[in-house]
């Protein structure tokens, strides 16, 4: 959890970016057809009902690719 | 409420959902399309690291072979070229294939739990998008019909209540090249709560589209009120600023890696006006999981309303991994969270989605969540009287220590024509959650079940 300190996160991003840039296979655009499968989306596969249940049941928020708004649900 | 009754109630609610959905002409499933209007599945392979972070990039076109020397045309066959105006007219008369596609959908969700809470959530959404133009527009609307009377609210002698929430949102995205942007706005309204959200994000593809960086900002303005009381008489504004930093990376031809970091700065009083926290005299033995009647017998007579800090800084860091096998997909997401109130949480979400032929996708879903309490959490707040109330106090069990284990299934059945089965899809999601509250005064566990039926149509 200490890694979550706000000042450390941008640095962690830069490190991750550097590692990824140097250590991964370069994939040409015409080789990425498999990655276009709908189940490979970076979005959440949960529908609005499941997302709402999570928002009410868990004390944590964030970390998703999309915006989250208040609902006064808790 | 017994587990059997929960299952029975859920079954009836899901059956009702399925029946109602038969009268609707839409579908709702893909979360990426809802937020980004991502193109449909059978367009040209799009290969950016993140469908929502970066729109599709058509495959690189192979250069055309050099043109062969054309043979000289026979003299007899030689014709004068037609009038250019006529040629243009002919072209205009040809039917042109539109690059604009659309998707509409609906989801009918039904929830119930052992605390006698039931929620019925019908929702619809639609999206219009142009994959080659790189733009999309989408909208959504949902209704929550909540019937509840949680233990801590019962303890204040409040009756069981029913409430309806309406929420709608609009989003747009434009990404003609490496650089793209999206904007969105949403409104959520219920009798005692109003929430506005606006935001936007920019994405930029790097490393020849093997990675994509996301920068986003969202502003939310909530107004918490009291039922049957105008906001002019009682309201508590809450402002939320969310800063999002994301990175998606193509690991190889089959795998994606995504990082998201959120900083959420919240100001305003989020204390629930209906929630009262029981106070106890010094030395009173208060065990977890007591009945309301028992608590009322041993607590002090004063009723202290909930009071939480006026600001909260929340930080979430998540990492997602997705790998596509020959006919299945594995998704693993991990979120680490902390905030200025002292909560530290971990959330792990795992899905395995297997294709059973061209028309069925089915798979299990597991989610684990554990968190520590806020630093002002107490199962039993001690007081010597009205003048000696603890400054910060809460009865919200989601601010206490808890562990939840969820399991469910994801099912999609595609019933479109033989040429394109994915044009019409039916879905059924089930989700059962067991939550343990080891330090809550009223309950020690909760079992909840959710069923959601979806119908999806692509044009």
PDB file of N, CA and C in Angstrom, chain B residues 170-230:
ATOM      1  N   UNK B 170     -24.449  11.330 -21.665  1.00  0.00           N
ATOM      2  CA  UNK B 170     -24.100  11.501 -23.073  1.00  0.00           C
ATOM      3  C   UNK B 170     -22.580  11.512 -23.186  1.00  0.00           C
ATOM      4  N   UNK B 171     -22.096  10.975 -24.281  1.00  0.00           N
ATOM      5  CA  UNK B 171     -20.645  10.950 -24.490  1.00  0.00           C
ATOM      6  C   UNK B 171     -20.334  11.102 -25.967  1.00  0.00           C
ATOM      7  N   UNK B 172     -19.200  11.659 -26.240  1.00  0.00           N
ATOM      8  CA  UNK B 172     -18.748  11.800 -27.619  1.00  0.00           C
ATOM      9  C   UNK B 172     -17.245  11.612 -27.691  1.00  0.00           C
ATOM     10  N   UNK B 173     -16.788  11.087 -28.807  1.00  0.00           N
ATOM     11  CA  UNK B 173     -15.362  10.849 -28.962  1.00  0.00           C
ATOM     12  C   UNK B 173     -14.939  11.152 -30.390  1.00  0.00           C
ATOM     13  N   UNK B 174     -13.761  11.720 -30.524  1.00  0.00           N
ATOM     14  CA  UNK B 174     -13.213  11.971 -31.860  1.00  0.00           C
ATOM     15  C   UNK B 174     -11.731  11.641 -31.819  1.00  0.00           C
ATOM     16  N   UNK B 175     -11.316  10.761 -32.699  1.00  0.00           N
ATOM     17  CA  UNK B 175      -9.903  10.362 -32.728  1.00  0.00           C
ATOM     18  C   UNK B 175      -9.521  10.030 -34.162  1.00  0.00           C
ATOM     19  N   UNK B 176      -9.192  11.046 -34.910  1.00  0.00           N
ATOM     20  CA  UNK B 176      -8.862  10.806 -36.320  1.00  0.00           C
ATOM     21  C   UNK B 176      -7.482  10.208 -36.535  1.00  0.00           C
ATOM     22  N   UNK B 177      -6.593  10.344 -35.559  1.00  0.00           N
ATOM     23  CA  UNK B 177      -5.226   9.838 -35.726  1.00  0.00           C
ATOM     24  C   UNK B 177      -4.679   9.364 -34.402  1.00  0.00           C
ATOM     25  N   UNK B 178      -3.425   9.673 -34.169  1.00  0.00           N
ATOM     26  CA  UNK B 178      -2.825   9.248 -32.904  1.00  0.00           C
ATOM     27  C   UNK B 178      -3.414   9.980 -31.710  1.00  0.00           C
ATOM     28  N   UNK B 179      -3.838  11.197 -31.932  1.00  0.00           N
ATOM     29  CA  UNK B 179      -4.377  12.004 -30.851  1.00  0.00           C
ATOM     30  C   UNK B 179      -5.904  11.985 -30.896  1.00  0.00           C
ATOM     31  N   UNK B 180      -6.508  11.782 -29.753  1.00  0.00           N
ATOM     32  CA  UNK B 180      -7.963  11.752 -29.693  1.00  0.00           C
ATOM     33  C   UNK B 180      -8.461  12.364 -28.410  1.00  0.00           C
ATOM     34  N   UNK B 181      -9.756  12.607 -28.380  1.00  0.00           N
ATOM     35  CA  UNK B 181     -10.350  13.196 -27.179  1.00  0.00           C
ATOM     36  C   UNK B 181     -11.778  12.711 -27.046  1.00  0.00           C
ATOM     37  N   UNK B 182     -12.232  12.644 -25.817  1.00  0.00           N
ATOM     38  CA  UNK B 182     -13.639  12.344 -25.581  1.00  0.00           C
ATOM     39  C   UNK B 182     -14.174  13.225 -24.465  1.00  0.00           C
ATOM     40  N   UNK B 183     -15.455  13.471 -24.512  1.00  0.00           N
ATOM     41  CA  UNK B 183     -16.131  14.252 -23.475  1.00  0.00           C
ATOM     42  C   UNK B 183     -17.382  13.494 -23.052  1.00  0.00           C
ATOM     43  N   UNK B 184     -17.826  13.721 -21.845  1.00  0.00           N
ATOM     44  CA  UNK B 184     -19.021  13.050 -21.375  1.00  0.00           C
ATOM     45  C   UNK B 184     -19.673  13.898 -20.289  1.00  0.00           C
ATOM     46  N   UNK B 185     -20.940  13.672 -20.120  1.00  0.00           N
ATOM     47  CA  UNK B 185     -21.700  14.362 -19.081  1.00  0.00           C
ATOM     48  C   UNK B 185     -22.804  13.433 -18.616  1.00  0.00           C
ATOM     49  N   UNK B 186     -23.123  13.501 -17.341  1.00  0.00           N
ATOM     50  CA  UNK B 186     -24.187  12.645 -16.824  1.00  0.00           C
ATOM     51  C   UNK B 186     -24.906  13.354 -15.688  1.00  0.00           C
ATOM     52  N   UNK B 187     -26.136  12.942 -15.491  1.00  0.00           N
ATOM     53  CA  UNK B 187     -26.966  13.472 -14.410  1.00  0.00           C
ATOM     54  C   UNK B 187     -27.630  12.299 -13.719  1.00  0.00           C
ATOM     55  N   UNK B 188     -27.651  12.337 -12.396  1.00  0.00           N
ATOM     56  CA  UNK B 188     -28.339  11.323 -11.614  1.00  0.00           C
ATOM     57  C   UNK B 188     -29.265  12.034 -10.638  1.00  0.00           C
ATOM     58  N   UNK B 189     -30.507  11.607 -10.627  1.00  0.00           N
ATOM     59  CA  UNK B 189     -31.496  12.317  -9.809  1.00  0.00           C
ATOM     60  C   UNK B 189     -32.343  11.325  -9.023  1.00  0.00           C
ATOM     61  N   UNK B 190     -32.454  11.556  -7.750  1.00  0.00           N
ATOM     62  CA  UNK B 190     -33.402  10.824  -6.923  1.00  0.00           C
ATOM     63  C   UNK B 190     -34.007  11.840  -5.965  1.00  0.00           C
ATOM     64  N   UNK B 191     -35.040  11.477  -5.232  1.00  0.00           N
ATOM     65  CA  UNK B 191     -35.763  12.501  -4.463  1.00  0.00           C
ATOM     66  C   UNK B 191     -34.881  13.325  -3.537  1.00  0.00           C
ATOM     67  N   UNK B 192     -33.862  12.730  -2.975  1.00  0.00           N
ATOM     68  CA  UNK B 192     -33.053  13.458  -2.005  1.00  0.00           C
ATOM     69  C   UNK B 192     -31.594  13.592  -2.436  1.00  0.00           C
ATOM     70  N   UNK B 193     -31.316  13.376  -3.721  1.00  0.00           N
ATOM     71  CA  UNK B 193     -29.917  13.440  -4.152  1.00  0.00           C
ATOM     72  C   UNK B 193     -29.867  13.803  -5.624  1.00  0.00           C
ATOM     73  N   UNK B 194     -28.979  14.739  -5.938  1.00  0.00           N
ATOM     74  CA  UNK B 194     -28.804  15.169  -7.326  1.00  0.00           C
ATOM     75  C   UNK B 194     -27.312  15.210  -7.622  1.00  0.00           C
ATOM     76  N   UNK B 195     -26.917  14.610  -8.719  1.00  0.00           N
ATOM     77  CA  UNK B 195     -25.486  14.550  -9.045  1.00  0.00           C
ATOM     78  C   UNK B 195     -25.273  14.892 -10.516  1.00  0.00           C
ATOM     79  N   UNK B 196     -24.347  15.811 -10.747  1.00  0.00           N
ATOM     80  CA  UNK B 196     -23.925  16.164 -12.106  1.00  0.00           C
ATOM     81  C   UNK B 196     -22.467  15.746 -12.275  1.00  0.00           C
ATOM     82  N   UNK B 197     -22.158  15.272 -13.456  1.00  0.00           N
ATOM     83  CA  UNK B 197     -20.768  14.936 -13.756  1.00  0.00           C
ATOM     84  C   UNK B 197     -20.439  15.362 -15.176  1.00  0.00           C
ATOM     85  N   UNK B 198     -19.334  16.049 -15.339  1.00  0.00           N
ATOM     86  CA  UNK B 198     -18.824  16.348 -16.678  1.00  0.00           C
ATOM     87  C   UNK B 198     -17.343  16.001 -16.701  1.00  0.00           C
ATOM     88  N   UNK B 199     -16.873  15.631 -17.852  1.00  0.00           N
ATOM     89  CA  UNK B 199     -15.468  15.279 -17.911  1.00  0.00           C
ATOM     90  C   UNK B 199     -14.988  15.074 -19.329  1.00  0.00           C
ATOM     91  N   UNK B 200     -13.732  14.832 -19.425  1.00  0.00           N
ATOM     92  CA  UNK B 200     -13.133  14.590 -20.724  1.00  0.00           C
ATOM     93  C   UNK B 200     -11.797  13.908 -20.564  1.00  0.00           C
ATOM     94  N   UNK B 201     -11.330  13.384 -21.637  1.00  0.00           N
ATOM     95  CA  UNK B 201     -10.033  12.707 -21.606  1.00  0.00           C
ATOM     96  C   UNK B 201      -9.385  12.832 -22.976  1.00  0.00           C
ATOM     97  N   UNK B 202      -8.096  12.794 -22.965  1.00  0.00           N
ATOM     98  CA  UNK B 202      -7.336  12.837 -24.210  1.00  0.00           C
ATOM     99  C   UNK B 202      -6.435  11.609 -24.265  1.00  0.00           C
ATOM    100  N   UNK B 203      -6.318  11.056 -25.433  1.00  0.00           N
ATOM    101  CA  UNK B 203      -5.458   9.882 -25.602  1.00  0.00           C
ATOM    102  C   UNK B 203      -4.431  10.157 -26.690  1.00  0.00           C
ATOM    103  N   UNK B 204      -3.297   9.549 -26.525  1.00  0.00           N
ATOM    104  CA  UNK B 204      -2.243   9.728 -27.518  1.00  0.00           C
ATOM    105  C   UNK B 204      -1.519   8.399 -27.702  1.00  0.00           C
ATOM    106  N   UNK B 205      -1.469   7.938 -28.938  1.00  0.00           N
ATOM    107  CA  UNK B 205      -0.811   6.669 -29.244  1.00  0.00           C
ATOM    108  C   UNK B 205       0.678   6.897 -29.471  1.00  0.00           C
ATOM    109  N   UNK B 206       1.467   5.999 -28.905  1.00  0.00           N
ATOM    110  CA  UNK B 206       2.916   6.093 -29.056  1.00  0.00           C
ATOM    111  C   UNK B 206       3.467   4.727 -29.459  1.00  0.00           C
ATOM    112  N   UNK B 207       4.749   4.685 -29.752  1.00  0.00           N
ATOM    113  CA  UNK B 207       5.434   3.452 -30.152  1.00  0.00           C
ATOM    114  C   UNK B 207       4.682   2.761 -31.298  1.00  0.00           C
ATOM    115  N   UNK B 208       4.368   3.540 -32.311  1.00  0.00           N
ATOM    116  CA  UNK B 208       3.635   3.016 -33.484  1.00  0.00           C
ATOM    117  C   UNK B 208       2.358   2.300 -33.046  1.00  0.00           C
ATOM    118  N   UNK B 209       1.652   2.959 -32.165  1.00  0.00           N
ATOM    119  CA  UNK B 209       0.362   2.482 -31.667  1.00  0.00           C
ATOM    120  C   UNK B 209       0.467   1.201 -30.853  1.00  0.00           C
ATOM    121  N   UNK B 210       1.639   0.904 -30.350  1.00  0.00           N
ATOM    122  CA  UNK B 210       1.761  -0.231 -29.435  1.00  0.00           C
ATOM    123  C   UNK B 210       1.436   0.181 -28.010  1.00  0.00           C
ATOM    124  N   UNK B 211       1.321   1.473 -27.782  1.00  0.00           N
ATOM    125  CA  UNK B 211       0.957   1.953 -26.453  1.00  0.00           C
ATOM    126  C   UNK B 211       0.080   3.182 -26.612  1.00  0.00           C
ATOM    127  N   UNK B 212      -0.690   3.439 -25.587  1.00  0.00           N
ATOM    128  CA  UNK B 212      -1.561   4.599 -25.607  1.00  0.00           C
ATOM    129  C   UNK B 212      -1.601   5.207 -24.218  1.00  0.00           C
ATOM    130  N   UNK B 213      -1.479   6.528 -24.172  1.00  0.00           N
ATOM    131  CA  UNK B 213      -1.498   7.244 -22.896  1.00  0.00           C
ATOM    132  C   UNK B 213      -2.829   7.969 -22.776  1.00  0.00           C
ATOM    133  N   UNK B 214      -3.394   7.931 -21.609  1.00  0.00           N
ATOM    134  CA  UNK B 214      -4.680   8.573 -21.345  1.00  0.00           C
ATOM    135  C   UNK B 214      -4.509   9.605 -20.239  1.00  0.00           C
ATOM    136  N   UNK B 215      -5.039  10.809 -20.472  1.00  0.00           N
ATOM    137  CA  UNK B 215      -5.109  11.836 -19.447  1.00  0.00           C
ATOM    138  C   UNK B 215      -6.553  12.293 -19.362  1.00  0.00           C
ATOM    139  N   UNK B 216      -7.124  12.232 -18.177  1.00  0.00           N
ATOM    140  CA  UNK B 216      -8.531  12.578 -18.066  1.00  0.00           C
ATOM    141  C   UNK B 216      -8.825  13.403 -16.832  1.00  0.00           C
ATOM    142  N   UNK B 217      -9.918  14.127 -16.907  1.00  0.00           N
ATOM    143  CA  UNK B 217     -10.379  14.930 -15.770  1.00  0.00           C
ATOM    144  C   UNK B 217     -11.898  14.867 -15.721  1.00  0.00           C
ATOM    145  N   UNK B 218     -12.426  14.726 -14.524  1.00  0.00           N
ATOM    146  CA  UNK B 218     -13.874  14.702 -14.326  1.00  0.00           C
ATOM    147  C   UNK B 218     -14.226  15.588 -13.147  1.00  0.00           C
ATOM    148  N   UNK B 219     -15.263  16.388 -13.339  1.00  0.00           N
ATOM    149  CA  UNK B 219     -15.776  17.193 -12.233  1.00  0.00           C
ATOM    150  C   UNK B 219     -17.180  16.720 -11.901  1.00  0.00           C
ATOM    151  N   UNK B 220     -17.413  16.493 -10.627  1.00  0.00           N
ATOM    152  CA  UNK B 220     -18.741  16.084 -10.182  1.00  0.00           C
ATOM    153  C   UNK B 220     -19.262  17.019  -9.118  1.00  0.00           C
ATOM    154  N   UNK B 221     -20.511  17.372  -9.237  1.00  0.00           N
ATOM    155  CA  UNK B 221     -21.157  18.213  -8.227  1.00  0.00           C
ATOM    156  C   UNK B 221     -22.409  17.494  -7.745  1.00  0.00           C
ATOM    157  N   UNK B 222     -22.406  17.113  -6.486  1.00  0.00           N
ATOM    158  CA  UNK B 222     -23.541  16.398  -5.912  1.00  0.00           C
ATOM    159  C   UNK B 222     -24.242  17.305  -4.909  1.00  0.00           C
ATOM    160  N   UNK B 223     -25.535  17.135  -4.817  1.00  0.00           N
ATOM    161  CA  UNK B 223     -26.316  17.837  -3.795  1.00  0.00           C
ATOM    162  C   UNK B 223     -27.099  16.783  -3.025  1.00  0.00           C
ATOM    163  N   UNK B 224     -26.735  16.616  -1.769  1.00  0.00           N
ATOM    164  CA  UNK B 224     -27.441  15.658  -0.922  1.00  0.00           C
ATOM    165  C   UNK B 224     -28.499  16.399  -0.117  1.00  0.00           C
ATOM    166  N   UNK B 225     -29.681  15.869  -0.109  1.00  0.00           N
ATOM    167  CA  UNK B 225     -30.765  16.511   0.622  1.00  0.00           C
ATOM    168  C   UNK B 225     -31.494  15.520   1.509  1.00  0.00           C
ATOM    169  N   UNK B 226     -32.708  15.910   1.872  1.00  0.00           N
ATOM    170  CA  UNK B 226     -33.574  15.032   2.661  1.00  0.00           C
ATOM    171  C   UNK B 226     -34.859  14.824   1.904  1.00  0.00           C
ATOM    172  N   UNK B 227     -35.385  13.641   2.050  1.00  0.00           N
ATOM    173  CA  UNK B 227     -36.626  13.326   1.349  1.00  0.00           C
ATOM    174  C   UNK B 227     -37.753  14.256   1.814  1.00  0.00           C
ATOM    175  N   UNK B 228     -38.548  14.702   0.851  1.00  0.00           N
ATOM    176  CA  UNK B 228     -39.700  15.583   1.116  1.00  0.00           C
ATOM    177  C   UNK B 228     -39.271  16.951   1.634  1.00  0.00           C
ATOM    178  N   UNK B 229     -38.002  17.265   1.490  1.00  0.00           N
ATOM    179  CA  UNK B 229     -37.517  18.582   1.908  1.00  0.00           C
ATOM    180  C   UNK B 229     -36.827  19.238   0.715  1.00  0.00           C
ATOM    181  N   UNK B 230     -37.263  20.437   0.326  1.00  0.00           N
ATOM    182  CA  UNK B 230     -36.630  21.079  -0.838  1.00  0.00           C
ATOM    183  C   UNK B 230     -35.138  21.319  -0.584  1.00  0.00           C
TER     184      UNK B 230
END
